[in-house]
Every structure is written in C-alpha cells, then in structure tokens.
CSV table of C-alpha atoms in Angstrom, one decimal:
chain,number,residue,atom,x,y,z
A,1,UNK,CA,-14.1,-26.3,1.1
A,2,UNK,CA,-11.4,-23.8,0.8
A,3,UNK,CA,-9.7,-22.5,3.9
A,4,UNK,CA,-8.7,-18.9,4.2
A,5,UNK,CA,-5.3,-18.1,6.3
A,6,UNK,CA,-3.9,-14.8,7.2
A,7,UNK,CA,-0.7,-13.8,5.6
A,8,UNK,CA,-0.2,-10.5,7.2
A,9,UNK,CA,-2.1,-8.2,9.3
A,10,UNK,CA,-1.2,-4.7,9.3
A,11,UNK,CA,-1.7,-2.5,12.4
A,12,UNK,CA,-3.5,0.7,11.1
A,13,UNK,CA,-5.0,3.1,14.0
A,14,UNK,CA,-7.1,6.1,12.9
A,15,UNK,CA,-7.8,4.5,9.3
A,16,UNK,CA,-11.0,6.4,8.5
A,17,UNK,CA,-14.1,4.3,7.0
A,18,UNK,CA,-14.9,6.6,4.6
A,19,UNK,CA,-16.4,5.6,1.2
A,20,UNK,CA,-14.8,8.8,-0.6
A,21,UNK,CA,-11.6,8.6,0.9
A,22,UNK,CA,-8.7,6.9,-0.9
A,23,UNK,CA,-6.2,6.1,1.8
A,24,UNK,CA,-4.4,2.7,0.4
A,25,UNK,CA,-2.7,2.3,-2.8
A,26,UNK,CA,-0.3,-0.4,-3.9
A,27,UNK,CA,2.8,0.1,-5.8
A,28,UNK,CA,4.1,-1.8,-8.9
A,29,UNK,CA,7.5,-2.3,-6.5
A,30,UNK,CA,5.3,-4.1,-4.1
A,31,UNK,CA,4.9,-1.2,-1.7
A,32,UNK,CA,1.7,-0.1,0.3
A,33,UNK,CA,1.1,3.4,1.2
A,34,UNK,CA,-1.2,4.2,3.8
A,35,UNK,CA,-3.0,7.6,5.1
A,36,UNK,CA,-3.4,7.7,8.7
A,37,UNK,CA,-4.8,10.8,10.4
A,38,UNK,CA,-2.5,13.2,9.6
A,39,UNK,CA,0.4,11.0,8.5
A,40,UNK,CA,1.3,8.8,5.2
A,41,UNK,CA,3.1,5.3,5.9
A,42,UNK,CA,4.7,3.1,3.5
A,43,UNK,CA,5.0,-0.7,4.0
A,44,UNK,CA,7.4,-3.1,2.1
A,45,UNK,CA,6.0,-6.2,1.2
A,46,UNK,CA,9.5,-7.4,0.6
A,47,UNK,CA,11.0,-7.0,3.9
A,48,UNK,CA,8.0,-5.8,6.1
A,49,UNK,CA,9.6,-2.5,7.2
A,50,UNK,CA,7.4,0.3,7.9
A,51,UNK,CA,8.5,3.7,7.3
A,52,UNK,CA,6.7,7.2,8.1
A,53,UNK,CA,6.9,9.0,4.7
A,54,UNK,CA,5.4,12.4,5.4
A,55,UNK,CA,3.0,14.5,7.8
A,56,UNK,CA,0.8,17.3,7.8
A,57,UNK,CA,-0.6,19.3,10.6
A,58,UNK,CA,-3.1,17.7,12.9
A,59,UNK,CA,-5.6,19.7,11.3
A,60,UNK,CA,-5.3,18.5,7.9
A,61,UNK,CA,-5.7,14.8,7.5
A,62,UNK,CA,-4.7,12.6,4.6
A,63,UNK,CA,-7.5,12.3,2.4
A,64,UNK,CA,-5.8,10.2,-0.5
A,65,UNK,CA,-2.7,8.7,-1.7
A,66,UNK,CA,-1.7,7.3,-5.1
A,67,UNK,CA,1.5,6.1,-6.6
A,68,UNK,CA,2.4,7.8,-9.9
C-alpha cells in the first residue's frame, strides 16, 4: 500500500473551476504561474517565493497563462 504525503500546499483564492480556462503553467525553470481573478502570480519551487507578476482591470479576469 502506497502512502501519499503533501509536499506543498498553495493557497489559491479566486481560482476558477472551469474546464476551458488554462490558469496554471509550470516553467522549465521550476516556476509555477497561476491566474487568480484579474492577476497573475508566480511561485518559485526553488525558494517558495510568491510574486505578483501583473494585474488587469477587475472586469477582465485572467483566462490563460503559458510560458514560452
């Protein structure tokens, strides 16, 4: 029987539960981008630092994030 333990829990208020949105993306540099409401936050897995990357107006929520 395998045991699963939680490595890290990220608080993500305003994360929309919508199949058609792409609100999470993991970069090749171990950084997670998350769209929450009208803002995009990044989380570094290396140092656990959270940074607000950008924000749009409240009437224009984030619908997709992607690294290039």
